[in-house]
Short mmCIF file of C-alpha atoms in Angstrom, two decimals:
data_model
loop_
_atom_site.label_atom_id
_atom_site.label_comp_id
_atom_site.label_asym_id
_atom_site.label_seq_id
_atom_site.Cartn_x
_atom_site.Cartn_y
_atom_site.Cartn_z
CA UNK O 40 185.52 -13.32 354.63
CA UNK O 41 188.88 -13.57 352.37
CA UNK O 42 188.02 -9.58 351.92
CA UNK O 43 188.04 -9.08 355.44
CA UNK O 44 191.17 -10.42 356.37
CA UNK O 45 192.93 -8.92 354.33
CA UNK O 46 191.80 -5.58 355.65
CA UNK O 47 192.94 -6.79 358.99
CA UNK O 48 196.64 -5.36 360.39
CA UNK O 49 197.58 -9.23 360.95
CA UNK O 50 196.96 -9.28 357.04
CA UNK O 51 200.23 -9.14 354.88
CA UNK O 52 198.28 -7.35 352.36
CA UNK O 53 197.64 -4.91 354.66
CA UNK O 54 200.64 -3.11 354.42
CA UNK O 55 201.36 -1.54 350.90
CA UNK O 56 204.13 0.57 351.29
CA UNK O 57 206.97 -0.30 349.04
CA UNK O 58 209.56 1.34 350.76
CA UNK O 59 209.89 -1.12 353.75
CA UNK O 60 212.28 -3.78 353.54
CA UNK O 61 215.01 -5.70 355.17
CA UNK O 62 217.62 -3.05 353.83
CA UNK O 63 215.84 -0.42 354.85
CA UNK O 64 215.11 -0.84 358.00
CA UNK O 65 218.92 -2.06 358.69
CA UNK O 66 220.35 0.69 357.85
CA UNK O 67 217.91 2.51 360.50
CA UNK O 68 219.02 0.08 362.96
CA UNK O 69 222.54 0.67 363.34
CA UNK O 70 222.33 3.91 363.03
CA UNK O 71 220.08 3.87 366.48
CA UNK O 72 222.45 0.97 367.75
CA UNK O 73 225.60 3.34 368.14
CA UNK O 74 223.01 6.33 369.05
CA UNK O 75 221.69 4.85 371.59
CA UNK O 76 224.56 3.62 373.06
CA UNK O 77 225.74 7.18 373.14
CA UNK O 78 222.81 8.19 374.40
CA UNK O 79 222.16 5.76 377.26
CA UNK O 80 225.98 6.11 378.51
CA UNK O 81 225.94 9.81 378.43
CA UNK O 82 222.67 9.25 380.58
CA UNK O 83 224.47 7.42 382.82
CA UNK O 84 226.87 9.60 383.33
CA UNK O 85 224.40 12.48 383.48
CA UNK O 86 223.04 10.37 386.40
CA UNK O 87 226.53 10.00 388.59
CA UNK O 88 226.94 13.66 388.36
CA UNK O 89 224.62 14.14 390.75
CA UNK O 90 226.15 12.06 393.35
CA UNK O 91 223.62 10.01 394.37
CA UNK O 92 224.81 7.84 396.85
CA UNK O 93 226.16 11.05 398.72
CA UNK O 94 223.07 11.83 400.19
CA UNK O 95 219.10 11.11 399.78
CA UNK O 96 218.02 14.80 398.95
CA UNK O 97 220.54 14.10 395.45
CA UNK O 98 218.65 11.41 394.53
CA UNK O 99 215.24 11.18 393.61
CA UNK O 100 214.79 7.34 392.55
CA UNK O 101 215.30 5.35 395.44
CA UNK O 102 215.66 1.42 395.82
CA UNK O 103 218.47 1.30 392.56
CA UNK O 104 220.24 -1.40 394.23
CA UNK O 105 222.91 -3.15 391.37
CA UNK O 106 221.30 -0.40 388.73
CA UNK O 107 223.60 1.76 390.93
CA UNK O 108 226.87 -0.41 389.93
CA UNK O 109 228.38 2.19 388.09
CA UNK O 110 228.46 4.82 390.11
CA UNK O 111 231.62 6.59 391.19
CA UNK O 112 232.84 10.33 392.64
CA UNK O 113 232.08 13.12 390.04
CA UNK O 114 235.14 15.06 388.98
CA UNK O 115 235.74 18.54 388.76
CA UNK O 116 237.88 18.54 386.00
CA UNK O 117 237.69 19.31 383.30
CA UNK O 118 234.79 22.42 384.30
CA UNK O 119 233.11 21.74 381.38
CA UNK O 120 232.50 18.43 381.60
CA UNK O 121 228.60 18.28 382.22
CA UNK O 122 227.98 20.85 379.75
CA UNK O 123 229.24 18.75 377.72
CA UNK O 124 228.40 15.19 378.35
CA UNK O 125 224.57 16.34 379.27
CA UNK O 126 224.44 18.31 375.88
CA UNK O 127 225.67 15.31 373.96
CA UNK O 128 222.54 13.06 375.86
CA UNK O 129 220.24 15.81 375.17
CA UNK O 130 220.53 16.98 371.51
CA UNK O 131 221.45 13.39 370.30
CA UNK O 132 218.40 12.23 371.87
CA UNK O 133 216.66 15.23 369.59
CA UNK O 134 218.45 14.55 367.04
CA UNK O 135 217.54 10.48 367.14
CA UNK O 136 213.83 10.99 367.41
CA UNK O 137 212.85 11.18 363.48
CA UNK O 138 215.35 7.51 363.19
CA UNK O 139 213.61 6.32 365.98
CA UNK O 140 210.06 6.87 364.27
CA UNK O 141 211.06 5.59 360.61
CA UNK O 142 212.35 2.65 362.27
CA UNK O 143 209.39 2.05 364.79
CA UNK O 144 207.23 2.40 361.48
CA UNK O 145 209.03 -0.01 359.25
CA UNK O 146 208.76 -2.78 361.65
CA UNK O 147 204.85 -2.12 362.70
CA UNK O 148 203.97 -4.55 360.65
CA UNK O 149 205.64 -7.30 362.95
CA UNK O 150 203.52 -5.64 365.71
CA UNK O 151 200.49 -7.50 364.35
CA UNK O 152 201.69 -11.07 363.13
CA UNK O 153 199.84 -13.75 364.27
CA UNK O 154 200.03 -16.31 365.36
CA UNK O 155 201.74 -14.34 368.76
CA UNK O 156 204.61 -16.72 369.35
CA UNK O 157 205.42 -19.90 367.10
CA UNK O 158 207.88 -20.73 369.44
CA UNK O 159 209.79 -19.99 372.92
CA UNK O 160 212.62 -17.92 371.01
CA UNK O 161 209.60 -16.20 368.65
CA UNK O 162 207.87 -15.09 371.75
CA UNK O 163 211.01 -13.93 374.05
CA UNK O 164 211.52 -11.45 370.55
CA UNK O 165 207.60 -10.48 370.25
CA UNK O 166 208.12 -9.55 374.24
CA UNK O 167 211.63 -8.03 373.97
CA UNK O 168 209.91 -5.67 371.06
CA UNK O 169 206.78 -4.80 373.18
CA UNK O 170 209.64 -3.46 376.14
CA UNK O 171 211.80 -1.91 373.34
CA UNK O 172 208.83 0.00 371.61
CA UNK O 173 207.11 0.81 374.84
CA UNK O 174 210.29 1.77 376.21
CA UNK O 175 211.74 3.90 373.61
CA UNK O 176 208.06 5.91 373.14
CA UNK O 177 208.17 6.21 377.15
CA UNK O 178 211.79 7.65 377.46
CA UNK O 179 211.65 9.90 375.00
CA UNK O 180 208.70 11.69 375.76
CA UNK O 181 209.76 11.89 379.30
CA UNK O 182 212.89 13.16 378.01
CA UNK O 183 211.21 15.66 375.50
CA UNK O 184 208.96 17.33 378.10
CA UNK O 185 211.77 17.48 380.98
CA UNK O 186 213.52 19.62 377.94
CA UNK O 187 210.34 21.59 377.54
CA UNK O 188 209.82 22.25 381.34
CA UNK O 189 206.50 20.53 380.69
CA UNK O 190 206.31 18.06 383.96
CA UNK O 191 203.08 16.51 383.21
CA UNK O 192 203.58 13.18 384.17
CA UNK O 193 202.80 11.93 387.29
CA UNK O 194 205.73 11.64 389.71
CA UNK O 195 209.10 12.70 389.43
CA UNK O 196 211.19 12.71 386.52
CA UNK O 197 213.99 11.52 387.73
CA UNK O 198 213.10 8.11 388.93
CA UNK O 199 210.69 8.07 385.65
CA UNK O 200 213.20 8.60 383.06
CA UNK O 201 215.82 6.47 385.48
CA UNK O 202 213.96 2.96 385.58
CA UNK O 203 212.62 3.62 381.73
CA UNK O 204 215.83 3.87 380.34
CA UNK O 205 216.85 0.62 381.96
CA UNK O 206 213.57 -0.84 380.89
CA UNK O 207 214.48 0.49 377.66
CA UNK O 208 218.42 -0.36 376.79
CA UNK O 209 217.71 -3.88 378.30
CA UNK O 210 215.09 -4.47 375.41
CA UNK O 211 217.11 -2.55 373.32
CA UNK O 212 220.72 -4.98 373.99
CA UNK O 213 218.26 -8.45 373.28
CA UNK O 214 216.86 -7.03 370.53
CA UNK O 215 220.45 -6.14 369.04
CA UNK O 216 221.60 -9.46 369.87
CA UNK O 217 219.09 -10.93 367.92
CA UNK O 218 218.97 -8.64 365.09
CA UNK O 219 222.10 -6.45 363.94
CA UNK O 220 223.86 -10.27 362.70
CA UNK O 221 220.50 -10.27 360.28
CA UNK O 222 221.07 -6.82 359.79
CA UNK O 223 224.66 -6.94 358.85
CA UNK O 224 223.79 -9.53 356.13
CA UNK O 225 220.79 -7.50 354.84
CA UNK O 226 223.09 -4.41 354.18
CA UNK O 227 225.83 -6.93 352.57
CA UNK O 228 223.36 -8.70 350.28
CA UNK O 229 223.70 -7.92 346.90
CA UNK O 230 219.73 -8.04 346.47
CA UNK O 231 217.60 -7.66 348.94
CA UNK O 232 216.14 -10.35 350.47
CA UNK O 233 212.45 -10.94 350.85
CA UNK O 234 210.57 -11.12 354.32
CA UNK O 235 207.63 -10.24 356.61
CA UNK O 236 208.18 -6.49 355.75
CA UNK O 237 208.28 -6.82 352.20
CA UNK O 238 204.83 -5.96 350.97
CA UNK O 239 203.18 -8.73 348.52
CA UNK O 240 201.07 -6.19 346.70
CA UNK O 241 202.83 -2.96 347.13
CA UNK O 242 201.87 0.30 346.26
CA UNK O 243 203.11 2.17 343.39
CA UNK O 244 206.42 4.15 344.75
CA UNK O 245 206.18 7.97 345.12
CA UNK O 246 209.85 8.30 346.71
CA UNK O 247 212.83 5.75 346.52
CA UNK O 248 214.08 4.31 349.75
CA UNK O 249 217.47 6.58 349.36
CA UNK O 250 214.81 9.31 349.27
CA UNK O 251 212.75 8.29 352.16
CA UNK O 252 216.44 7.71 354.25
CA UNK O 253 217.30 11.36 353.12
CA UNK O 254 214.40 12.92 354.32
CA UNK O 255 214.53 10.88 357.90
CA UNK O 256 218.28 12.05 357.77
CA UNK O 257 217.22 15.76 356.62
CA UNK O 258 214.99 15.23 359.86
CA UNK O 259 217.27 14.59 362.27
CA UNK O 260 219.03 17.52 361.03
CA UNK O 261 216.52 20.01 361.71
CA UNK O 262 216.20 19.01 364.82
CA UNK O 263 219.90 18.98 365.65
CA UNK O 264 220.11 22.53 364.32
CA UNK O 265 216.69 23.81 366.04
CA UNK O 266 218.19 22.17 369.51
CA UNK O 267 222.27 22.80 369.76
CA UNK O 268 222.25 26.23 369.85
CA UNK O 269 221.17 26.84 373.83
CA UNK O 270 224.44 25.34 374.67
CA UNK O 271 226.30 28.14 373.25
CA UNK O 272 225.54 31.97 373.23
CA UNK O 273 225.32 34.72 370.62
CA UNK O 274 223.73 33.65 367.38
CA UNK O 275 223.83 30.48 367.95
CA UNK O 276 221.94 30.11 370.94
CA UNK O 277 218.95 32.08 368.78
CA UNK O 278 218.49 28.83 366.50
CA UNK O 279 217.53 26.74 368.94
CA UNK O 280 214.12 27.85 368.41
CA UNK O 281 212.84 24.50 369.76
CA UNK O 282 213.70 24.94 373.18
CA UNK O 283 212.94 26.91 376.03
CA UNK O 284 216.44 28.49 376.66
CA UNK O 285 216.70 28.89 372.92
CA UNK O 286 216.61 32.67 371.72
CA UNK O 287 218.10 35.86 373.30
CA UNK O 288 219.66 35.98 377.04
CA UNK O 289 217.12 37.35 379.21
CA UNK O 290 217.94 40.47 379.97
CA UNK O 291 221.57 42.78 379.51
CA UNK O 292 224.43 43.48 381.98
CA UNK O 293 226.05 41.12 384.08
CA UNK O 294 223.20 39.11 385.52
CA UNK O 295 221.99 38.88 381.95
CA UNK O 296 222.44 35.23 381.33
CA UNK O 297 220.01 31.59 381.64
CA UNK O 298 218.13 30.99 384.67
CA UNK O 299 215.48 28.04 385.24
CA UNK O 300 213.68 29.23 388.93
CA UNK O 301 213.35 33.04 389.44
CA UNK O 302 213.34 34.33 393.02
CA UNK O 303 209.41 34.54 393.02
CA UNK O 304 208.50 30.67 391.91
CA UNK O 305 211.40 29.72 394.44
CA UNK O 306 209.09 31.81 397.48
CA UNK O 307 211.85 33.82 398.43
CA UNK O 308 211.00 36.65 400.42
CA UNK O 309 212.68 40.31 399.47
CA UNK O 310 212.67 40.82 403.35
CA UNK O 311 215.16 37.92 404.52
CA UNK O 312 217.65 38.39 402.06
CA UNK O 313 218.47 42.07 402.55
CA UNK O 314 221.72 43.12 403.59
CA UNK O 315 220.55 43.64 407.28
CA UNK O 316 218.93 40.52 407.70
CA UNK O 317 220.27 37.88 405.71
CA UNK O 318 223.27 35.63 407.90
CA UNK O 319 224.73 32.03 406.54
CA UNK O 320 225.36 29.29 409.02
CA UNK O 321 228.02 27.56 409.06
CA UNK O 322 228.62 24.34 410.72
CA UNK O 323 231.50 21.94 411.51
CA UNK O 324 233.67 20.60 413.66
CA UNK O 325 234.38 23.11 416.01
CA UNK O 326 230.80 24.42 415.95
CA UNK O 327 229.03 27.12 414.15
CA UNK O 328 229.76 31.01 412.65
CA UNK O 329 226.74 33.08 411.20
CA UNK O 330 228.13 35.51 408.04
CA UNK O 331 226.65 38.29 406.46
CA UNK O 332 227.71 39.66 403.37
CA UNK O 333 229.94 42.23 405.15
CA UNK O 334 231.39 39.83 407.09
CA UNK O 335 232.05 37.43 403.68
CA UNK O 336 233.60 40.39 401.99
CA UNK O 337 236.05 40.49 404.72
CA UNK O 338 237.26 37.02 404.02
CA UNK O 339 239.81 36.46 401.10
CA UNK O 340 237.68 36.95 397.76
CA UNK O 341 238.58 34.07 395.15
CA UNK O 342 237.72 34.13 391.39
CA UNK O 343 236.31 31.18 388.74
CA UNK O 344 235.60 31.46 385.65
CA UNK O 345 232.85 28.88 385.25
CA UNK O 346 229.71 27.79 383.20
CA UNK O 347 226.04 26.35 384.73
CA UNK O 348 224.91 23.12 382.67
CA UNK O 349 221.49 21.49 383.48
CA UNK O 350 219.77 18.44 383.25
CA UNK O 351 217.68 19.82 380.38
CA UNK O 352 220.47 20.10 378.06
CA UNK O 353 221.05 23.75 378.31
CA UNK O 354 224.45 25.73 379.31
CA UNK O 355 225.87 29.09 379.37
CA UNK O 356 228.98 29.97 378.35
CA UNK O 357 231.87 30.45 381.14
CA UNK O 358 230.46 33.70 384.16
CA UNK O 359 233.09 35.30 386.20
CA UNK O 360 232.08 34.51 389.55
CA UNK O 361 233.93 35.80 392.89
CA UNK O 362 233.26 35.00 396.26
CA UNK O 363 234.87 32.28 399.09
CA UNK O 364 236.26 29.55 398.89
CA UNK O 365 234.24 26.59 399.79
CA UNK O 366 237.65 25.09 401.66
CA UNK O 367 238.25 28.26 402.86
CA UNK O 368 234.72 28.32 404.89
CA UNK O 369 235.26 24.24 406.18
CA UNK O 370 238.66 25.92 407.75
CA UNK O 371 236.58 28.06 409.64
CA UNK O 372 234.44 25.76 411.27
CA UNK O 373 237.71 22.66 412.05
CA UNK O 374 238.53 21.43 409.18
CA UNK O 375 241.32 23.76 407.69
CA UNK O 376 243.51 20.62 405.90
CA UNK O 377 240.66 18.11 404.85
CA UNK O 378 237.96 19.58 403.97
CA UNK O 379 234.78 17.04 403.93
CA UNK O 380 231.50 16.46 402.28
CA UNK O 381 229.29 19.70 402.70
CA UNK O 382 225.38 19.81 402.85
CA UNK O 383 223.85 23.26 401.53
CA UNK O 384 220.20 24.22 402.55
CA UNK O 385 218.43 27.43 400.70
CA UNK O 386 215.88 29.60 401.83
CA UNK O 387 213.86 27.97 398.21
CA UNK O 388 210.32 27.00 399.75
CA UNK O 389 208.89 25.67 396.04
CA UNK O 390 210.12 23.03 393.57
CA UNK O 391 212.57 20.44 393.65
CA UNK O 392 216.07 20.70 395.17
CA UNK O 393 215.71 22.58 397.87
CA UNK O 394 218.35 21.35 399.61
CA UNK O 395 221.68 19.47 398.02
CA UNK O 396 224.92 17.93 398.80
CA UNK O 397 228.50 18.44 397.68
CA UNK O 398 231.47 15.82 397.96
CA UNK O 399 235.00 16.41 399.50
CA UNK O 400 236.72 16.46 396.19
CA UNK O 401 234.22 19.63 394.94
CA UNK O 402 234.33 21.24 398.54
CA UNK O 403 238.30 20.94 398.09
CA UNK O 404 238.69 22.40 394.62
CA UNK O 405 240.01 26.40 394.64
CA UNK O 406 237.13 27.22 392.00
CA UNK O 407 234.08 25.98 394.59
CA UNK O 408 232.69 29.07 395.50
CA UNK O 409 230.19 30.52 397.77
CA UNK O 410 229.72 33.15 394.98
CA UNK O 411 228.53 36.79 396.25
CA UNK O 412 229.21 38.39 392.41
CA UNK O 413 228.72 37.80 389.02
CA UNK O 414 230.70 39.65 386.07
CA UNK O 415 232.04 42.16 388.44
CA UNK O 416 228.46 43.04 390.11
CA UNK O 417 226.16 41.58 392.79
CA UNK O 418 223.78 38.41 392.21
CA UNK O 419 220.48 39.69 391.05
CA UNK O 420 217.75 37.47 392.95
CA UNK O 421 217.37 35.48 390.45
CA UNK O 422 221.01 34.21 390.20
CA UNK O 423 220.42 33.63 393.93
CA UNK O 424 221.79 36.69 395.89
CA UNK O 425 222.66 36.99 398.83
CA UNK O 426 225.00 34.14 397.30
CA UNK O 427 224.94 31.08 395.65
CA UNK O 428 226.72 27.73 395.06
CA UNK O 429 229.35 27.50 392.05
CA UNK O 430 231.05 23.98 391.70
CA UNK O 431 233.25 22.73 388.54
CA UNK O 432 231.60 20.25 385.98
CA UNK O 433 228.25 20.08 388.66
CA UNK O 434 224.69 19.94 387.55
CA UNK O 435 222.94 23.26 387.61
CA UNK O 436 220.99 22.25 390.43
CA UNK O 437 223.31 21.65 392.87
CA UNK O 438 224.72 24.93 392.27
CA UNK O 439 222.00 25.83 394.71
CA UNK O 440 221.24 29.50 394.90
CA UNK O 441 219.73 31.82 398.01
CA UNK O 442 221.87 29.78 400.57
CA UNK O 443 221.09 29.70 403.69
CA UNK O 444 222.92 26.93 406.20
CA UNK O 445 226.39 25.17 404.71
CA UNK O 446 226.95 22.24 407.39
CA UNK O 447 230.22 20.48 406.69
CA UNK O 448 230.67 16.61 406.95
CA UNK O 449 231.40 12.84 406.02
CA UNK O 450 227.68 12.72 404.95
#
């Protein structure tokens, strides 16, 4: 019976490894306190950029309530300011992934102590680790196959990944309260102190614990280095051998640059966006004005140099885009000194985002663009001709392509 036992995961015997220990797993856990704090501001930011109390077609995880408290106007300035703070959350959260499993494994043992709770503050930490564990595994892998364009999961990401993370960070801040004071002692200890991790019949070592934190370390780097690149371009952008957007541009010439939807998985028909047949509307205050691209052309042509950042961590570096003004087409439908929200419809049939909305302070910058050309030549239709959306520091999607309706607004 004795024998049993101790074959049991409850069993301190159980668990021979000689490298976990107090210090050890310290030293993991700060190093994921200030990640994750990184990580889970940057996702909140990520999440304001979006606008989501502008409109419901921005946001995709309704009933927030106070989880909205933070929420404010997204800037314009500076233009890359998604790209950046989205490829901070993204390749940290890469990067994070082999300190997140060395310290999930150097605890496990606490996973199985019986009995469950010796007391009320024992079992608020056994449940507080149950949310962080289940939490972390849950928002990273959400996380990991949004980045892979792998949407297997039932539902949206968005509201998946939203209410995880908060699920997440809230286990993660009790769990820090409770722990990174015993942490801070174990790293200050002159000898290590013995405790539930400590093994009481260890294995013989086969790597030190510096070793073991090297390696996790050496970990984290290849994943940094096999991740960062697709947020830059030429040689860099080909290590990134990870990801989806890693590797060569698509394609040469001006239109040769990062796309996510191409014209065919977005439904959009050759026919209706020929010169003949394609028209914008354009609504306001003093009614509406239907524009082709002759007609566009004829209006004053504006220039921005700007990049497209998305949610999946990906960028490209600044395109020279020229086409009008977004102000410019508010003044033609009433509102030539204040320009207002804007709602932008696309002739997309397929996938998410069909439809998106803009606020007054990106509608009023100079750089906003309806954007007819790309690096001196016409959108291909996969960059969205007959023209596109181009906003300052926005998220990719809402830089909606194949526009087809522009209805001005306090939305």
């Amino acid at each position: 019976m004795r024998d049993l036992a101790s074959r049991l995961p409850s069993s301190p015997g159980f668990w021979r490894s000689p490298l976990r220990g107090p210090r050890f797993t310290a030293v993991l856990g700060l190093v994921l306190l200030v990640g994750i704090t990184v990580l889970f501001v940057t996702g909140l930011l990520s999440y304001a950029a979006y606008n989501p109390d502008l409109d419901p077609v921005n946001d995709k995880t309704p009933g927030k309530g106070i989880l909205g408290f933070y929420l404010f106007a997204w800037p314009t300035d500076p233009d890359w300011l998604y790209r950046l703070t989205q490829g901070v959350h993204v390749t940290l959260g890469l990067t994070l992934i082999p300190v997140l499993l060395a310290k999930l494994w150097s605890v496990v043992p606490r996973l199985f102590t019986l009995p469950p709770a010796r007391s009320l503050a024992h079992a608020l930490e056994r449940i507080s680790l149950l949310l962080l564990v289940g939490g972390a595994l849950f928002t990273f892998l959400t996380g990991v196959l949004n980045i892979q364009l792998d949407y297997v999961f039932p539902g949206s990401f968005y509201p998946l990944h939203f209410y995880g993370a908060w699920v997440f960070f809230a286990a993660f801040v009790a769990h820090a309260a409770l722990k990174v004071p015993v942490a801070l002692r174990n790293l200050r200890a002159m000898r290590e102190e013995r405790d539930d991790l400590v093994s009481p019949r260890p294995d013989p070592p086969t790597v030190s614990r510096r070793g073991a934190l090297w390696l996790v370390g050496g970990g984290s780097l290849l994943m940094f280095v096999t991740n960062a690149g697709r947020s830059f371009d030429g040689p860099l952008r080909e290590t990134a051998v990870l990801s989806p957007h890693g590797g060569p541009e698509p394609g040469n010439g001006p239109n040769g640059f990062q796309i996510n939807k191409t014209a065919a998985y977005a439904g959009i028909d050759p026919a209706e966006t020929s010169e003949d047949a394609w028209r914008i509307v354009v609504t306001g205050r003093t009614g509406t004005v239907r524009l082709g691209r002759a007609e566009l052309r004829r209006l004053e042509q504006c220039s921005a140099a700007l990049p497209i950042a998305c949610v999946e961590g990906w960028s490209t570096s600044d395109q020279w885009w020229r086409g009008v003004r977004l102000r410019d087409l508010a003044a033609l439908v009433g509102f030539e000194d204040d320009p207002p929200d804007v709602f932008v419809e696309s002739l997309q049939r397929r996938g998410a985002f069909r439809s998106g909305a803009l606020r007054a302070n990106q509608v009023a910058d100079p750089r906003s663009l309806l954007a007819l050309d790309v690096n001196g030549e016409a959108l291909s239709p996969d960059h969205g001709y007959p023209a596109r959306i181009i906003v300052p520091a926005a998220p990719g999607v809402l830089n909606t392509k194949w526009v087809a309706r522009l209805t001005f607004g306090d939305l």
